[in-house]
Coordinates of C-alpha atoms and ligand atoms in Angstrom, one line a residue:
M1 CA 102.5 119.8 107.7
K2 CA 98.8 119.4 106.9
T3 CA 97.8 116.3 105.0
G4 CA 94.5 115.8 103.2
V5 CA 93.1 112.4 102.1
I6 CA 90.5 112.0 99.3
I7 CA 88.8 108.7 99.1
V8 CA 86.9 108.4 95.9
A9 CA 83.7 106.4 96.4
A10 CA 81.2 107.8 93.9
G11 CA 81.4 105.0 91.3
R12 CA 78.6 102.5 90.7
G13 CA 80.7 99.4 90.7
E14 CA 79.1 98.1 87.5
R15 CA 81.7 95.4 86.9
A16 CA 81.3 94.0 90.5
G17 CA 77.6 93.4 90.1
G18 CA 75.5 92.8 93.2
D19 CA 72.6 94.8 94.8
L20 CA 74.8 97.5 96.3
P21 CA 77.6 99.6 94.9
K22 CA 80.8 97.5 95.8
Q23 CA 82.2 100.0 98.3
Y24 CA 79.0 99.6 100.5
R25 CA 79.1 95.8 100.4
E26 CA 80.5 94.0 103.4
I27 CA 83.7 91.9 103.6
G28 CA 84.4 90.2 106.9
G29 CA 81.2 91.8 108.3
E30 CA 82.3 95.4 107.6
A31 CA 81.6 97.7 104.6
V32 CA 84.5 98.0 102.2
L33 CA 84.4 101.8 102.5
A34 CA 84.5 101.7 106.3
R35 CA 87.6 99.5 106.1
T36 CA 89.3 101.9 103.7
V37 CA 88.5 105.0 105.7
E38 CA 89.6 103.3 109.0
A39 CA 92.9 102.3 107.4
F40 CA 93.7 106.0 106.8
Q41 CA 92.3 107.1 110.1
S42 CA 94.7 104.8 111.8
A43 CA 97.7 105.4 109.6
L44 CA 97.3 109.2 109.5
P45 CA 95.3 110.2 112.6
E46 CA 96.0 114.0 112.0
A47 CA 94.9 114.0 108.4
S48 CA 91.6 115.5 107.1
I49 CA 89.7 112.8 105.2
C50 CA 87.2 113.7 102.6
V51 CA 85.1 110.9 101.1
V52 CA 83.7 111.6 97.6
I53 CA 80.3 109.9 97.4
N54 CA 77.5 109.5 94.9
P55 CA 74.4 111.6 95.8
A56 CA 72.4 108.4 95.6
D57 CA 74.5 106.9 98.4
Q58 CA 74.0 109.7 101.0
D59 CA 71.9 107.5 103.4
R60 CA 74.3 104.5 103.0
F61 CA 77.3 106.7 103.8
D62 CA 75.6 108.3 106.8
A63 CA 74.7 104.9 108.1
L64 CA 78.4 103.9 108.3
G65 CA 79.0 106.7 110.8
L66 CA 82.6 107.2 109.7
G67 CA 83.5 110.5 111.2
A68 CA 84.9 111.8 107.9
Q69 CA 83.5 114.7 105.8
S70 CA 81.9 113.9 102.4
V71 CA 81.2 115.7 99.1
F72 CA 79.3 114.6 96.0
G73 CA 81.3 113.3 93.1
G74 CA 80.9 113.5 89.4
A75 CA 80.3 111.2 86.4
T76 CA 83.9 110.2 86.0
R77 CA 86.6 109.4 88.5
S78 CA 88.5 112.5 87.5
A79 CA 85.4 114.6 88.2
S80 CA 85.1 113.0 91.6
V81 CA 88.7 113.7 92.5
K82 CA 88.2 117.3 91.4
A83 CA 85.2 117.6 93.7
G84 CA 87.4 116.3 96.6
L85 CA 90.2 118.7 95.7
D86 CA 87.7 121.6 95.7
Q87 CA 86.4 120.6 99.1
L88 CA 89.9 120.4 100.6
S89 CA 90.9 123.8 99.1
A90 CA 89.3 125.5 102.1
L91 CA 91.8 123.7 104.3
N92 CA 94.7 124.1 101.9
P93 CA 96.7 121.1 103.0
D94 CA 100.4 120.8 102.1
T95 CA 100.0 117.3 100.6
V96 CA 97.0 115.2 99.5
L97 CA 96.7 111.4 99.1
I98 CA 94.1 110.2 96.7
H99 CA 92.8 106.6 97.2
D100 CA 90.2 104.3 95.7
A101 CA 87.4 103.3 98.1
A102 CA 87.6 99.9 96.5
R103 CA 91.1 99.2 97.9
P104 CA 90.4 98.3 101.5
F105 CA 93.6 96.4 102.1
V106 CA 95.9 99.5 102.0
S107 CA 98.6 99.0 104.6
D108 CA 100.3 101.5 107.0
A109 CA 103.6 100.7 105.3
L110 CA 102.3 101.5 101.8
I111 CA 100.8 104.8 103.0
G112 CA 104.1 105.5 104.7
R113 CA 106.1 104.9 101.5
V114 CA 104.0 107.4 99.6
V115 CA 104.1 110.0 102.4
T116 CA 107.9 109.7 102.6
A117 CA 108.3 110.1 98.8
L118 CA 106.5 113.4 99.0
E119 CA 109.3 114.8 101.2
A120 CA 111.5 114.6 98.1
G121 CA 109.2 115.4 95.3
P122 CA 105.8 116.7 94.2
A123 CA 104.1 113.4 93.3
A124 CA 104.3 109.7 94.3
L125 CA 102.7 106.6 92.9
P126 CA 102.7 103.1 94.3
A127 CA 103.0 100.5 91.6
L128 CA 103.7 96.8 91.0
G129 CA 106.4 95.6 88.6
M130 CA 105.7 92.7 86.3
T131 CA 106.9 89.2 86.6
D132 CA 105.5 87.6 83.5
A133 CA 106.9 88.3 80.0
L134 CA 104.8 91.1 78.4
F135 CA 103.7 91.7 74.9
T136 CA 101.1 93.7 72.9
A137 CA 98.3 92.1 70.9
R138 CA 95.5 93.1 68.7
D139 CA 92.5 90.9 67.6
H140 CA 94.1 87.9 69.3
N141 CA 97.4 88.3 67.4
M142 CA 100.6 89.3 69.1
T143 CA 101.9 92.5 67.7
G144 CA 105.2 92.8 69.6
P145 CA 107.2 92.2 72.8
L146 CA 107.1 94.8 75.6
N147 CA 110.0 95.6 77.9
R148 CA 108.9 94.3 81.3
D149 CA 111.3 96.5 83.2
E150 CA 109.5 99.6 81.9
V151 CA 105.9 98.5 82.7
F152 CA 104.2 98.9 86.0
A153 CA 100.6 98.6 87.3
A154 CA 99.5 101.7 89.2
Q155 CA 97.8 101.5 92.6
T156 CA 96.6 104.1 95.1
P157 CA 97.0 106.1 97.3
Q158 CA 98.8 108.4 95.0
G159 CA 100.3 111.4 96.8
F160 CA 100.9 115.0 95.7
H161 CA 101.8 118.5 96.8
F162 CA 98.3 119.9 97.0
Q163 CA 98.6 123.1 95.1
Q164 CA 100.6 121.5 92.3
L165 CA 98.0 118.8 91.8
L166 CA 95.2 121.4 91.9
A167 CA 97.0 123.4 89.2
A168 CA 97.5 120.2 87.1
Y169 CA 93.7 119.4 87.4
D170 CA 92.8 123.0 86.4
R171 CA 95.0 122.6 83.3
L172 CA 93.3 119.2 82.5
G173 CA 89.8 120.7 82.2
P174 CA 86.9 118.3 81.8
Q175 CA 89.0 115.5 80.3
A176 CA 88.8 112.2 82.2
M177 CA 92.0 110.4 83.2
H178 CA 92.4 106.9 84.8
D179 CA 94.4 108.2 87.7
D180 CA 95.9 111.3 89.3
A181 CA 99.5 110.5 88.7
G182 CA 98.7 110.6 85.0
V183 CA 97.3 114.1 85.4
A184 CA 100.4 115.2 87.3
Q185 CA 102.8 113.7 84.8
M186 CA 100.9 115.3 81.9
A187 CA 101.3 118.6 83.7
G188 CA 105.1 118.1 83.8
L189 CA 105.4 117.0 87.4
T190 CA 108.0 114.4 88.3
V191 CA 106.2 111.4 89.7
R192 CA 108.2 109.1 91.9
V193 CA 107.3 105.4 91.7
V194 CA 107.3 103.6 95.1
E195 CA 106.8 99.9 95.8
G196 CA 103.1 98.8 95.7
D197 CA 101.6 95.9 97.5
P198 CA 99.9 92.9 95.9
D199 CA 97.4 92.8 98.8
N200 CA 96.3 96.4 97.9
F201 CA 94.2 95.2 95.0
K202 CA 91.1 97.0 93.8
I203 CA 87.8 95.1 94.3
T204 CA 86.5 95.2 90.7
R205 CA 84.8 91.9 89.7
P206 CA 82.3 89.7 91.5
E207 CA 85.0 87.1 92.4
D208 CA 87.1 89.8 94.1
F209 CA 84.7 89.6 97.1
E210 CA 85.6 86.0 97.6
K211 CA 89.3 86.8 97.3
A212 CA 88.8 89.6 99.9
E213 CA 87.0 87.3 102.3
T214 CA 89.8 84.7 102.0
M215 CA 92.4 87.4 102.6
L216 CA 90.6 88.6 105.7
R217 CA 90.5 85.1 107.1
Q218 CA 94.3 84.9 106.5
T219 CA 95.2 88.4 107.7
D220 CA 92.9 88.8 110.6
P221 CA 93.4 85.8 112.8
I222 CA 92.0 86.1 116.2
F223 CA 93.7 84.1 119.0
V224 CA 92.0 83.4 122.3
T225 CA 93.5 81.9 125.4
G226 CA 91.7 79.9 128.2
Q227 CA 93.3 78.9 131.5
G228 CA 92.4 76.2 133.9
Y229 CA 93.3 75.2 137.4
D230 CA 92.6 72.0 139.4
V231 CA 93.5 70.3 142.7
H232 CA 93.1 66.8 143.9
R233 CA 94.0 65.3 147.3
L234 CA 96.9 62.8 147.4
E235 CA 96.7 59.5 149.3
P236 CA 98.7 56.3 149.3
A237 CA 97.7 54.1 146.4
E238 CA 99.3 51.9 143.8
S239 CA 99.1 54.4 141.0
M240 CA 97.6 57.7 139.7
W241 CA 96.5 59.1 136.4
L242 CA 98.2 62.4 135.5
C243 CA 98.2 64.1 132.2
G244 CA 96.7 61.0 130.6
V245 CA 99.5 58.7 131.8
E246 CA 99.4 56.1 134.6
I247 CA 102.2 56.7 137.2
E248 CA 103.1 54.0 139.7
A249 CA 104.7 55.8 142.6
G250 CA 102.8 54.6 145.6
L251 CA 100.5 57.7 145.4
G252 CA 97.0 58.2 144.1
L253 CA 94.7 61.2 143.5
V254 CA 91.3 61.2 145.2
G255 CA 88.3 62.3 143.1
H256 CA 85.0 61.3 141.6
S257 CA 86.4 60.5 138.1
D258 CA 90.0 59.3 137.6
A259 CA 91.1 62.6 139.3
D260 CA 93.6 63.4 136.6
A261 CA 94.3 67.0 137.7
G262 CA 96.4 67.7 134.6
L263 CA 93.7 66.8 132.1
H264 CA 91.1 68.6 134.3
A265 CA 93.0 71.8 134.3
L266 CA 93.5 71.4 130.5
T267 CA 89.8 70.7 130.0
D268 CA 89.0 73.9 131.8
A269 CA 91.5 75.8 129.8
V270 CA 89.9 74.5 126.5
L271 CA 86.4 75.3 127.8
G272 CA 87.7 78.8 128.7
A273 CA 89.0 79.3 125.1
A274 CA 85.6 78.1 123.8
G275 CA 83.7 80.4 126.2
A276 CA 81.9 77.4 127.4
G277 CA 81.9 77.6 131.2
D278 CA 83.8 75.0 133.3
I279 CA 84.2 71.3 133.7
G280 CA 81.8 71.0 136.6
Q281 CA 78.9 72.4 134.5
H282 CA 79.5 69.8 131.8
F283 CA 80.4 66.8 134.0
P284 CA 78.8 67.4 137.4
P285 CA 80.5 65.3 140.1
S286 CA 77.0 64.4 141.3
D287 CA 76.3 62.5 138.1
P288 CA 77.1 58.7 138.6
R289 CA 78.0 58.5 134.9
W290 CA 81.3 60.2 135.6
S291 CA 82.2 57.9 138.6
G292 CA 85.7 56.6 137.8
A293 CA 85.5 58.1 134.3
S294 CA 88.7 58.5 132.3
S295 CA 89.3 62.2 131.9
D296 CA 90.2 61.8 128.2
Q297 CA 86.5 62.1 127.4
F298 CA 86.2 65.4 129.3
L299 CA 89.0 66.8 127.3
L300 CA 87.6 65.5 124.0
H301 CA 84.2 67.0 124.8
A302 CA 85.7 70.4 125.6
L303 CA 87.6 70.2 122.2
A304 CA 84.4 69.5 120.4
L305 CA 82.8 72.5 122.0
L306 CA 85.7 74.6 121.0
R307 CA 85.4 73.5 117.4
E308 CA 81.6 74.3 117.5
A309 CA 82.5 77.8 118.7
G310 CA 84.8 78.1 115.6
G311 CA 88.0 77.5 117.4
D312 CA 91.0 75.5 116.4
L313 CA 93.4 74.6 119.3
V314 CA 96.9 75.5 118.4
H315 CA 98.9 75.1 121.7
A316 CA 98.6 73.8 125.2
D317 CA 100.8 74.3 128.2
I318 CA 100.3 72.4 131.5
T319 CA 102.1 73.1 134.8
V320 CA 101.9 70.4 137.5
I321 CA 102.6 71.6 141.0
C322 CA 103.7 68.9 143.6
E323 CA 106.6 67.6 145.5
R324 CA 105.8 64.0 144.5
P325 CA 105.6 62.1 142.2
K326 CA 108.5 63.4 140.3
I327 CA 107.2 64.5 136.8
G328 CA 110.5 64.4 134.9
P329 CA 110.6 60.7 134.1
H330 CA 107.0 60.9 132.8
R331 CA 107.2 64.2 130.9
T332 CA 107.8 62.7 127.5
A333 CA 105.0 60.1 127.8
M334 CA 102.6 62.8 129.1
R335 CA 103.5 65.2 126.2
R336 CA 102.9 62.4 123.7
R337 CA 99.6 61.4 125.2
V338 CA 98.2 64.9 125.5
A339 CA 99.3 65.8 122.0
E340 CA 97.6 62.7 120.7
L341 CA 94.4 63.5 122.6
L342 CA 94.4 67.1 121.2
G343 CA 95.4 66.1 117.7
L344 CA 98.4 68.5 117.9
P345 CA 102.1 67.9 117.1
E346 CA 104.1 67.3 120.2
A347 CA 106.0 70.6 119.6
R348 CA 102.7 72.4 120.4
V349 CA 102.2 70.8 123.8
N350 CA 104.3 71.6 126.8
I351 CA 104.4 69.8 130.2
K352 CA 106.2 71.4 133.1
A353 CA 106.4 70.9 136.8
T354 CA 107.3 72.8 139.9
T355 CA 107.4 72.2 143.6
T356 CA 106.4 74.9 146.1
E357 CA 109.5 74.6 148.2
K358 CA 107.6 72.5 150.8
L359 CA 105.2 75.3 151.4
G360 CA 101.4 75.0 151.4
F361 CA 99.2 72.0 150.7
T362 CA 101.3 70.9 147.7
G363 CA 104.5 71.4 149.7
R364 CA 103.2 69.2 152.5
G365 CA 102.2 66.6 150.0
E366 CA 98.5 66.8 150.9
G367 CA 97.4 67.5 147.3
L368 CA 98.6 68.0 143.8
A369 CA 97.6 71.1 141.7
A370 CA 97.7 71.7 138.0
Q371 CA 97.4 74.7 135.8
A372 CA 96.9 74.9 132.0
V373 CA 96.7 77.4 129.3
A374 CA 95.1 76.6 125.9
T375 CA 95.5 78.8 122.9
A376 CA 93.0 78.6 120.0
R377 CA 92.8 80.3 116.6
M378 CA 89.2 81.5 116.0
S379 CA 87.7 81.6 112.5
Ligands
LIG401 N1 84.9 106.5 91.3 C1 84.3 107.8 91.7 N2 83.6 108.5 90.8 C2 83.3 108.0 89.6 C3 83.9 106.7 89.2 C4 84.6 106.0 90.1 O1 84.5 108.2 92.8 N3 82.5 108.7 88.8 C5 85.6 105.8 92.3 C6 85.0 104.4 92.6 O2 84.0 104.5 93.6 C7 86.2 103.6 93.0 C8 87.4 104.3 92.3 O3 86.9 105.5 91.8 O4 86.4 103.6 94.4 C9 88.0 103.4 91.3 O5 87.1 103.2 90.2 P1 86.5 101.8 89.7 O6 87.2 100.7 90.4 O7 86.3 101.8 88.3 O8 85.0 101.8 90.4 P2 83.6 102.0 89.7 O9 83.6 103.0 88.7 O10 82.6 102.1 90.8 O11 83.4 100.5 89.1 P3 83.0 100.1 87.6 O12 84.0 100.8 86.7 O13 83.1 98.7 87.6 O14 81.6 100.6 87.4
LIG402 MG1 85.0 102.8 86.9

């Protein structure tokens, strides 16, 4: 089974305005056309992709370095599709999918639905049904109701058995049609309608670029994780600070600041997510300002750095490693305090503890260790 893909990109994008034709403008830092071509390269890695371009855009197309062949289009969309079909004839694929360059949000699932429908018939068209009541109107006057169940909005990619579409286009001649399913249907082919996707909209007007940017922010979240580790020596004392809570258990932690190993590990984890080095760089133990300092401020500083780096902390997980003190009785208070410091709901903070079966420095009670993982959503 050979599949060809034609991506029509020869239009001028008059309605979208701007300095460049819409398919060469960037959304989320990448050209619309590059996103569209990459969507097909990833969904159908074996397919031959032909991009139909405007002769005036040759340099712009080459600059994208897409690894797809190109051919010059014509004055109408139909003429551009025809040029793509002629180009693919040499390969004579079994099926062809035809897609608008201006629909970069085409999903694998949608492409899959069209491909599957072509196993059962010669033509397939993704479309959206209507939810509003529909009517016809002329000169601002309603002329009649329209049956919503029989009306659909066409999307692309539209799929066809290659030779049958070629024959349909030959029969069409120079006439221009809105889409290829229309050409196939006029030629008497059965066109199967499959479920479209509201995200697969066509960038058409200036405000569609804002919509596209907003969608990308929603659909392409990047999550990063940072991890941290800290150890402090244990000694007899009235109390210690651990995970932002004072624990009176006859033990203390030795350190320059308040030696809260839990918050130090978490601070390092947050700095890790922010790509901002480690706690020692920001709060050197040699600096007298941090003598006896509450570790709260280290953590809040790390959070501010994360925010500056475009990060939004979404989850924190701390593991305390020691034989004593027992963490269980303090777990709830620690969780509440850490959540409060991070500005997170308690459900997004976890505190856990383990012993090391009396092995090693933690097992002998010489020191207490803590590990932390911080997860952040980057914008
Ligand atoms: N197209 C094409 N050749 C043409 C006209 C359109 O290849 N002569 C392509 C466009 O590049 C686009 C797709 O067909 O990817 C759908 O067309 P449309 O959204 O109308 O794009 P434009 O024609 O570029 O935009 P406008 O009508 O606003 O000028
Ligand atoms: Mg157009």
